[in-house]
Short mmCIF file of C-alpha atoms in Angstrom, two decimals:
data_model
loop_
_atom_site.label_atom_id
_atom_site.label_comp_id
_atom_site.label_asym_id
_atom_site.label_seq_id
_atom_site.Cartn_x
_atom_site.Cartn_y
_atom_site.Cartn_z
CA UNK A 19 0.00 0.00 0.00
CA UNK A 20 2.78 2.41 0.62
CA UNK A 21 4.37 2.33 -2.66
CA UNK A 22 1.17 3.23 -4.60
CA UNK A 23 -2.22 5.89 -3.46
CA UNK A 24 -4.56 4.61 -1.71
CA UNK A 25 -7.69 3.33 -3.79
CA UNK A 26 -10.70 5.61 -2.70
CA UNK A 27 -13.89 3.74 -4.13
CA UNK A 28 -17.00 6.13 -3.85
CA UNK A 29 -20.30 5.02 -4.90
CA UNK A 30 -22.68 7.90 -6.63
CA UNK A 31 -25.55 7.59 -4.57
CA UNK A 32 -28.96 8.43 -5.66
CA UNK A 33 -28.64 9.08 -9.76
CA UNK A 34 -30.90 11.99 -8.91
CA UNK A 35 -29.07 13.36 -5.93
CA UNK A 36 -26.16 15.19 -5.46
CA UNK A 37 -23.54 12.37 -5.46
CA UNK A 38 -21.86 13.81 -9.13
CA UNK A 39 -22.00 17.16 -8.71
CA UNK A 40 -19.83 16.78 -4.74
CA UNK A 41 -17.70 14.70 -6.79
CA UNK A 42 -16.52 17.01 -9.04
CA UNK A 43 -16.55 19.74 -7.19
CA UNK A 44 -14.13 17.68 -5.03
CA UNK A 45 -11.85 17.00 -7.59
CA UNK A 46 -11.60 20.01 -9.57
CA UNK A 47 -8.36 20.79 -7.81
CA UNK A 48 -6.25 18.36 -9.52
CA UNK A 49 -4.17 18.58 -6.54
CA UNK A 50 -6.86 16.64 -5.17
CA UNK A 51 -5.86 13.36 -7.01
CA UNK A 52 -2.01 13.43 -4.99
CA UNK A 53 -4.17 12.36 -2.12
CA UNK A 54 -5.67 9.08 -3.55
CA UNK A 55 -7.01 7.14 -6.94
CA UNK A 56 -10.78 7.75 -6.84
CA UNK A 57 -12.86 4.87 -8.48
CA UNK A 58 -16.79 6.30 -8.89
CA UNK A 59 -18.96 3.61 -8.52
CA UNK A 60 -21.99 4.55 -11.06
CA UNK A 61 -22.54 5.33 -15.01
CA UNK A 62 -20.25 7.57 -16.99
CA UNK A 63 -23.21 8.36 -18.96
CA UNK A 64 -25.59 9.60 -15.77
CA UNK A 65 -21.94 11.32 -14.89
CA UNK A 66 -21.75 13.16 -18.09
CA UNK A 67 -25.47 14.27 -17.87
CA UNK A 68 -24.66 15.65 -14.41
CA UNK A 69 -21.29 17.51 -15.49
CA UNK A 70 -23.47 19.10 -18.66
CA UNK A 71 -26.54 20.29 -16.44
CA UNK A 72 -24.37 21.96 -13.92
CA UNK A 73 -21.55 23.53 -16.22
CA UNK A 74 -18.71 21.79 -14.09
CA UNK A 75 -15.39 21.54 -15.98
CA UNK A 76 -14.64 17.42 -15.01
CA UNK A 77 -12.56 15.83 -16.84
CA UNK A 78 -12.84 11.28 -16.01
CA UNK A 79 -12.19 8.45 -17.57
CA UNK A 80 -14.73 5.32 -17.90
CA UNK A 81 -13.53 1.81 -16.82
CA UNK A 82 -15.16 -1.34 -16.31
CA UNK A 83 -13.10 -2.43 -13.32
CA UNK A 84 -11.48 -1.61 -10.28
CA UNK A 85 -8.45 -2.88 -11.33
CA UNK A 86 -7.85 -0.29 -14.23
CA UNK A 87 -8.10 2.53 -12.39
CA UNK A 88 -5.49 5.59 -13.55
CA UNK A 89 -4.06 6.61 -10.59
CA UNK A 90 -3.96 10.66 -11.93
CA UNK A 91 -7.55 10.44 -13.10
CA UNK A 92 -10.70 10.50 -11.98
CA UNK A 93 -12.41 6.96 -12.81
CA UNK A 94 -15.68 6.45 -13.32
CA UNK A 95 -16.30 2.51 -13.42
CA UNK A 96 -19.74 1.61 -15.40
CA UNK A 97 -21.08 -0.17 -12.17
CA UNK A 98 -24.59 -0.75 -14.16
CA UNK A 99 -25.27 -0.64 -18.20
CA UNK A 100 -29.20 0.08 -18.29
CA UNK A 101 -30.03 4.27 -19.30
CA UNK A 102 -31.50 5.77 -16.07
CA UNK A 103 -33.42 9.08 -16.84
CA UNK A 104 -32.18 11.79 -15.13
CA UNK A 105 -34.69 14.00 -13.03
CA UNK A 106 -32.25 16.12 -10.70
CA UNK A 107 -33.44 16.50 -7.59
CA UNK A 108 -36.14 14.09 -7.63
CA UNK A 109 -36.36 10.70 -6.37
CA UNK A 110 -37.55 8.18 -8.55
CA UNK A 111 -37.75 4.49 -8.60
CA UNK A 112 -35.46 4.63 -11.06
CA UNK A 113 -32.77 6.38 -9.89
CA UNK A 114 -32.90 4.34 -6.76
CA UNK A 115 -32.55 1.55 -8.11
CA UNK A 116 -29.37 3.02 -9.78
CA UNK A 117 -27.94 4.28 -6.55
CA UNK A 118 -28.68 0.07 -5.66
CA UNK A 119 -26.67 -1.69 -8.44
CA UNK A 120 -23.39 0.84 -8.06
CA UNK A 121 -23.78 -0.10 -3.94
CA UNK A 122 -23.32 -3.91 -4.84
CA UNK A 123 -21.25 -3.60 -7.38
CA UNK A 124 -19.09 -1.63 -4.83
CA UNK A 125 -19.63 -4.36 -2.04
CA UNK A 126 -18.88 -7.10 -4.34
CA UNK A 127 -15.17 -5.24 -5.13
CA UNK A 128 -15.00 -4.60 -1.40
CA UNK A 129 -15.19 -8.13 -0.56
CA UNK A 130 -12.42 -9.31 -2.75
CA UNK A 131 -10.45 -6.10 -1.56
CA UNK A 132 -9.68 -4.09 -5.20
CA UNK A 133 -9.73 -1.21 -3.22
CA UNK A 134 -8.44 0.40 0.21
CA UNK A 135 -11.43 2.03 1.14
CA UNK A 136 -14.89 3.07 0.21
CA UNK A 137 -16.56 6.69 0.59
CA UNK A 138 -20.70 6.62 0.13
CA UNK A 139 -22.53 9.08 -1.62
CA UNK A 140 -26.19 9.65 -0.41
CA UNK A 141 -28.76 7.92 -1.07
CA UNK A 142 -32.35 6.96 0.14
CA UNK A 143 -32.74 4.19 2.36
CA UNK A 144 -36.10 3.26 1.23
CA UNK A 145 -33.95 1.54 -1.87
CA UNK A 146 -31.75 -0.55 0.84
CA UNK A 147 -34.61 -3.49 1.57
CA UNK A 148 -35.17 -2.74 5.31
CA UNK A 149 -31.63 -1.34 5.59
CA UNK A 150 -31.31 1.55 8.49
CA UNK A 151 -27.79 2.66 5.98
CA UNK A 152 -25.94 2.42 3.77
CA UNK A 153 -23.55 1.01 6.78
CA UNK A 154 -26.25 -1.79 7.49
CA UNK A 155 -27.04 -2.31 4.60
CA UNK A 156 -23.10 -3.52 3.60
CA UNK A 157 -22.43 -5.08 7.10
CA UNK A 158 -26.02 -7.39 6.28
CA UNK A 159 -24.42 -8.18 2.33
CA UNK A 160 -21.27 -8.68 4.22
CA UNK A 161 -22.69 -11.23 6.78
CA UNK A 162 -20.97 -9.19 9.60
CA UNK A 163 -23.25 -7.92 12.51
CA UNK A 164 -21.05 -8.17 15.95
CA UNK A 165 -18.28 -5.94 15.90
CA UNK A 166 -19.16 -3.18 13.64
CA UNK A 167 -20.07 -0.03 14.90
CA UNK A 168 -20.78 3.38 13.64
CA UNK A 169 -18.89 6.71 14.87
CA UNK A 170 -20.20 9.82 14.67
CA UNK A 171 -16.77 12.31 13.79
CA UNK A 172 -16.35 16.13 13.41
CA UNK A 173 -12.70 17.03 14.08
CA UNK A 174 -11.96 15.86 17.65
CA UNK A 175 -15.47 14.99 18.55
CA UNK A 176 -16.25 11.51 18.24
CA UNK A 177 -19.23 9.62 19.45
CA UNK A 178 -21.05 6.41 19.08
CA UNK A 179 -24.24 4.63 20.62
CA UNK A 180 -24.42 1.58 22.72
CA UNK A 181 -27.91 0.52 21.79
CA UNK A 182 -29.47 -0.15 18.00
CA UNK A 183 -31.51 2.84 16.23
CA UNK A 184 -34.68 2.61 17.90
CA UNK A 185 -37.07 4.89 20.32
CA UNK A 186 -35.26 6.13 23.30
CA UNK A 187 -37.64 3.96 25.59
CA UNK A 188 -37.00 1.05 23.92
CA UNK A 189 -33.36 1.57 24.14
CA UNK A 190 -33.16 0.14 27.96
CA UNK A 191 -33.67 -3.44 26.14
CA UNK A 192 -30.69 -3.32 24.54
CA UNK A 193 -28.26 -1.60 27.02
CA UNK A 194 -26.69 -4.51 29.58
CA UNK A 195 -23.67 -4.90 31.21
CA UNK A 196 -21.93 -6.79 28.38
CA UNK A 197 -23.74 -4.16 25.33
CA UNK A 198 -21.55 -1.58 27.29
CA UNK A 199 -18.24 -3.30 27.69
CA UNK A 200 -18.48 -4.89 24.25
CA UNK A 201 -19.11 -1.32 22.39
CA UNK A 202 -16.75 0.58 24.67
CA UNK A 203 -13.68 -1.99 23.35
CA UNK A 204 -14.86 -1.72 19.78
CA UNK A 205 -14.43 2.31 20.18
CA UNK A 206 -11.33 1.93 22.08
CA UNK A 207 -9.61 -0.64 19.43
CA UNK A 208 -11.22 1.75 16.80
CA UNK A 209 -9.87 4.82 18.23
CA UNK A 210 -5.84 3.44 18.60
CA UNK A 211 -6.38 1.28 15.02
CA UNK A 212 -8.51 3.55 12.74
CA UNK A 213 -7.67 7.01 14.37
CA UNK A 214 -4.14 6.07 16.14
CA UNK A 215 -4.84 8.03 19.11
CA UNK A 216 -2.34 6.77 22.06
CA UNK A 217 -4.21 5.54 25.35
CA UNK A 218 -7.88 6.73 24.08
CA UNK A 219 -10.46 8.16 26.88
CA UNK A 220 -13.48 7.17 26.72
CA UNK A 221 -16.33 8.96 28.30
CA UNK A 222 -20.21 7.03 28.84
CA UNK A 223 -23.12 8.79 29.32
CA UNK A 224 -25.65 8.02 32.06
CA UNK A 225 -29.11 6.37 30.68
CA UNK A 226 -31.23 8.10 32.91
CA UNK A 227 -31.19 12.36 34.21
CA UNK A 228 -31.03 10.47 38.23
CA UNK A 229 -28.84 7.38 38.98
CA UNK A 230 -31.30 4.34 38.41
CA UNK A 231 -30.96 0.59 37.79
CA UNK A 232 -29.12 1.32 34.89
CA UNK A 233 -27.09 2.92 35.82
CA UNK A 234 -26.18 1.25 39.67
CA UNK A 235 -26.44 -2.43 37.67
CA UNK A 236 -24.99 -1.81 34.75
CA UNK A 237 -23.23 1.30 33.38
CA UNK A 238 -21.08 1.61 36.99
CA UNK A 239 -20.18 -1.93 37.21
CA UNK A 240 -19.27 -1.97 33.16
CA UNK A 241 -17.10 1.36 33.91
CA UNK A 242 -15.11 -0.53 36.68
CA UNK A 243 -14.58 -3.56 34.70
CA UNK A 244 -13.06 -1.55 31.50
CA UNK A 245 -10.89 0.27 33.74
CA UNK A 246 -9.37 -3.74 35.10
CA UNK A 247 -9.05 -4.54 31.51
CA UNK A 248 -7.12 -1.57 30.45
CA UNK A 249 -9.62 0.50 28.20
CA UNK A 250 -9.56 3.71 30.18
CA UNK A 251 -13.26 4.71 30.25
CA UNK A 252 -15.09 6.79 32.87
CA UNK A 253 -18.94 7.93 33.98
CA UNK A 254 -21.38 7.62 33.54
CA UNK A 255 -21.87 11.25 33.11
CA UNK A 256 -25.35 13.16 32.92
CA UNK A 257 -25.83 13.77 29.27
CA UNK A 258 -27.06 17.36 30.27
CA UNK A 259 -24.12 18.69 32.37
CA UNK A 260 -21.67 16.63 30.34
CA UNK A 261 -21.87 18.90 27.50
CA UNK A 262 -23.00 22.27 28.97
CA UNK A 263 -20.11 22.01 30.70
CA UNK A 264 -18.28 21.05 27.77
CA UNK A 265 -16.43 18.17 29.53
CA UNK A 266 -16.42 16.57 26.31
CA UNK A 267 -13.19 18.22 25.04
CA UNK A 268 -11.40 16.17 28.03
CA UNK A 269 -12.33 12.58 26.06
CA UNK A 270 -11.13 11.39 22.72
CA UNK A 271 -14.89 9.45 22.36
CA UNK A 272 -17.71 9.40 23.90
CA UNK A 273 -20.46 6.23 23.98
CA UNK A 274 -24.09 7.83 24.30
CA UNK A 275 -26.68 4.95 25.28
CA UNK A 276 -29.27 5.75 22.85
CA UNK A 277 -29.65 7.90 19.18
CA UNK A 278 -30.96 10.86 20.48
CA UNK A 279 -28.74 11.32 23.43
CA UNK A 280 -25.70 11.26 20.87
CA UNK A 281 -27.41 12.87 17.65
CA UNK A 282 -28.53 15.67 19.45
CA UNK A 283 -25.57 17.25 20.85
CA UNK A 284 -23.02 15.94 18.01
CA UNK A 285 -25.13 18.06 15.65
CA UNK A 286 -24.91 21.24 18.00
CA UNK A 287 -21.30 20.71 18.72
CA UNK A 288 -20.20 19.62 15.17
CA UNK A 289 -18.78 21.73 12.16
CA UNK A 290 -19.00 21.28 8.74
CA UNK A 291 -17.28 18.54 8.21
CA UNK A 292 -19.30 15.21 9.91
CA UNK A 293 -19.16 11.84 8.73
CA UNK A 294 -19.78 8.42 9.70
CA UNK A 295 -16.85 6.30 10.27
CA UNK A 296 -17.81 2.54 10.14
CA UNK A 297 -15.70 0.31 12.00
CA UNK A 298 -15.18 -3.69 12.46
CA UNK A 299 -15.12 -4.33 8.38
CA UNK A 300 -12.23 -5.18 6.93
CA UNK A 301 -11.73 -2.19 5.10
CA UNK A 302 -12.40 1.84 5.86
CA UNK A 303 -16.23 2.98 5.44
CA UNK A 304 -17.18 6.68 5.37
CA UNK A 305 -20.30 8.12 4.85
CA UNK A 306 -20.23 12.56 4.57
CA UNK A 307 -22.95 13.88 6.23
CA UNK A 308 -24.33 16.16 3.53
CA UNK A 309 -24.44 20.04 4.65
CA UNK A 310 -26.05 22.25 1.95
CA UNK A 311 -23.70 24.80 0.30
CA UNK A 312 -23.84 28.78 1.49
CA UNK A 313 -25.32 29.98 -1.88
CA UNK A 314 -28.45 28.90 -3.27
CA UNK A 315 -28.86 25.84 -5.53
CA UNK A 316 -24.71 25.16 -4.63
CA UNK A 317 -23.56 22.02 -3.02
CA UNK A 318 -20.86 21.85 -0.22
CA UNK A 319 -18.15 19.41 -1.46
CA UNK A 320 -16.30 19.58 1.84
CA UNK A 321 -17.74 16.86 3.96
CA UNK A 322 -16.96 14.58 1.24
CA UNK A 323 -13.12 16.07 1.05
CA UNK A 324 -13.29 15.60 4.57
CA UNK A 325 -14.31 11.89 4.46
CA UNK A 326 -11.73 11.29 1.48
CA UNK A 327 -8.80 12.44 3.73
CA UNK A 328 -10.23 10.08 7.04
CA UNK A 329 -10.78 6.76 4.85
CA UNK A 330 -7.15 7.79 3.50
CA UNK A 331 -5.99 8.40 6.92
CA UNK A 332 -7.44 4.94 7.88
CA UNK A 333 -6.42 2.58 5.60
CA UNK A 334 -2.76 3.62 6.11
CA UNK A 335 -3.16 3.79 10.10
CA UNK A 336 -4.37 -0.14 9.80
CA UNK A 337 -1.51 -0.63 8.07
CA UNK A 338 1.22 1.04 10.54
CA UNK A 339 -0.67 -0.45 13.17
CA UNK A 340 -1.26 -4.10 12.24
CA UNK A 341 2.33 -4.57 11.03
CA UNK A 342 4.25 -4.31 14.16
CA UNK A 343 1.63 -6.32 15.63
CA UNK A 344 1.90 -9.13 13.37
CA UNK A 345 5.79 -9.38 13.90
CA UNK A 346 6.58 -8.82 17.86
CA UNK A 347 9.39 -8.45 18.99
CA UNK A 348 11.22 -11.71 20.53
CA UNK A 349 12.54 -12.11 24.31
CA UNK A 350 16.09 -12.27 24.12
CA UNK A 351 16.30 -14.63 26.50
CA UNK A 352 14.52 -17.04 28.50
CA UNK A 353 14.31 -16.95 32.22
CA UNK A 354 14.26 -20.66 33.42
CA UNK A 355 12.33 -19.68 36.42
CA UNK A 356 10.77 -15.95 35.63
CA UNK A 357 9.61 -15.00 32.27
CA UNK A 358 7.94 -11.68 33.63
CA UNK A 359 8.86 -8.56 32.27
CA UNK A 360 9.94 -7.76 35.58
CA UNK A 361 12.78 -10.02 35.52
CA UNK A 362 13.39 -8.75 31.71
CA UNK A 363 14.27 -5.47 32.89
CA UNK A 364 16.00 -5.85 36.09
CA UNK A 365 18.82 -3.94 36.80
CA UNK A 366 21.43 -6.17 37.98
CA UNK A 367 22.84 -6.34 41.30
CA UNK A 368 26.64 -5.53 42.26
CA UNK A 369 27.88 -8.77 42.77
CA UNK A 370 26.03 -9.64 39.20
CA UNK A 371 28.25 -6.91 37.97
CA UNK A 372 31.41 -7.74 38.84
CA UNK A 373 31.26 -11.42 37.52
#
């Protein structure tokens, strides 16, 4: 990976939407094509209509697989061969179904690993079959559910949600003693793998405004627990007072309980550049969160420049993380009665010395 850019696959999202025009708007800088290879997952020919209609000056060149890819160019890969009528700005069955086949034909290159890491354009989830995400709807083709997790990002602010999308009352189902431990390792892991941030602190928000079962039962004792295994996590803090008195910036991630206890704040607190970071697959997934441009009728291409620079920041973190772990380092010698490290690194005694 480090003798060649990373491969940045991003899908087009809804043929409709405003997948295309981000795109090019992106990479009209060709300054912006140093930082990776970009591989659009759609149809050159829905691409051209786009780059016509909104007098963009994009220059890209059509493939038909990953593997072709120019790494100075812009690719377009023809991810589906039937015409799609453009309507911009209008959802139609049509286009969502378009937005469908270049998702698949993205996950089906993402399984056999063509590229480093895939970006998402948006699209609507009524075209993902029950889907809550894009996210879900990959991890599902992907036949991954345990240790995936979505993180909410905006510079320094990270957060992510111990229980499923669901009503906040429901949400006490779902949160248990192991829910917390389990999701507070997969941010930990995610935050010194994905974001290689040295000893991460974690911060978990209290279920309930007063300490009640929940918390007593099972956020405390799930707190105390992390902190014996090493993942340095602390709380649970009132949601409320946590960030009024802006006791977030003290915490590298914080794990909200429920949806609405993270959404709500992450959206106050956040700038302009949010996206969701999808961990536990075997490759980088970012999705921009779309913010609409500061003129009329003009799209904001930098939460997808934003995302492009964290999957590229991810995929080579993984790497300069997983390779030293792979390969240890050896003891230099074997203790016949001590193989501690304490014995390792002993500093010897006089008498030692002298012989």
């Amino acid at each position: 990976m480090e003798e060649r850019k990373i491969r940045v696959a991003i899908t087009q999202g809804d043929a409709n939407g405003i997948g295309y025009e981000m795109i090019f708007r992106c990479f009209a800088e060709p300054a912006f094509l140093e930082v990776c290879t970009p591989i659009v997952y759609g149809s050159p020919k829905v691409a051209a209509y786009h780059r016509k209609a909104l007098n963009l000056q994009a220059n890209f060149s059509i493939i038909t697989s990953a593997n072709a890819a120019q790494s100075d160019k812009l690719n377009v890969l023809t991810a589906y061969e039937n015409d799609v009528k453009v309507e911009m700005g209008t959802r139609t069955p049509e286009s969502g179904a378009a937005a469908r086949q270049a998702l698949d034909r993205a996950i089906a290159d993402f399984a056999s690993g063509t590229f480093d890491a895939l970006v998402t354009m948006p699209m609507d989830t009524a075209d993902l079959d029950g889907a809550s995400s894009q996210a879900d709807y990959i991890i599902r083709a992907l036949g991954l559910t345990d240790d995936c997790m979505q993180v909410f990002t905006s510079g320094s602010l990270r957060m992510a949600v111990t229980a499923p999308l669901c009503p906040a009352g429901a949400a006490a189902a779902f949160i248990s003693k192991e829910a917390v431990e389990g999701k507070a390792k997969t941010l930990f892991n995610c935050l010194k793998r994905d974001f290689r941030v040295n000893n991460p602190r974690l911060a978990v928000l209290a279920y309930n405004m007063m300490a009640s079962t929940e918390e007593n039962d099972v956020i405390v004792p799930a707190v105390e627990q992390l902190k014996t295994d090493r993942v340095w996590t602390y709380g649970p803090f009132q949601a409320d007072d946590f960030f009024c008195n802006c006791q977030h910036v003290h915490f590298d991630a914080i794990l909200a309980m429920y949806h609405e206890q993270a959404m709500i704040p992450f959206k106050m607190l956040a700038g302009e550049e949010m996206a969701v970071f999808t961990t536990g697959l075997s490759l980088p997934l970012v999705e921009p969160m779309y913010i609409g441009g500061k003129e009329k009728d003009q799209v904001d291409e930098l939460p997808l420049r934003s995302a492009i620079y964290m999957a590229v920041d991810a995929a080579r973190n993984r790497v300069n993380y997983d390779e030293p772990m792979a390969n240890p380092l050896k003891k230099l010698y074997h203790e016949k009665r001590d193989e501690s490290e304490k014995v390792r690194f002993s500093i010897p005694k006089k008498h030692e010395e002298k012989n």
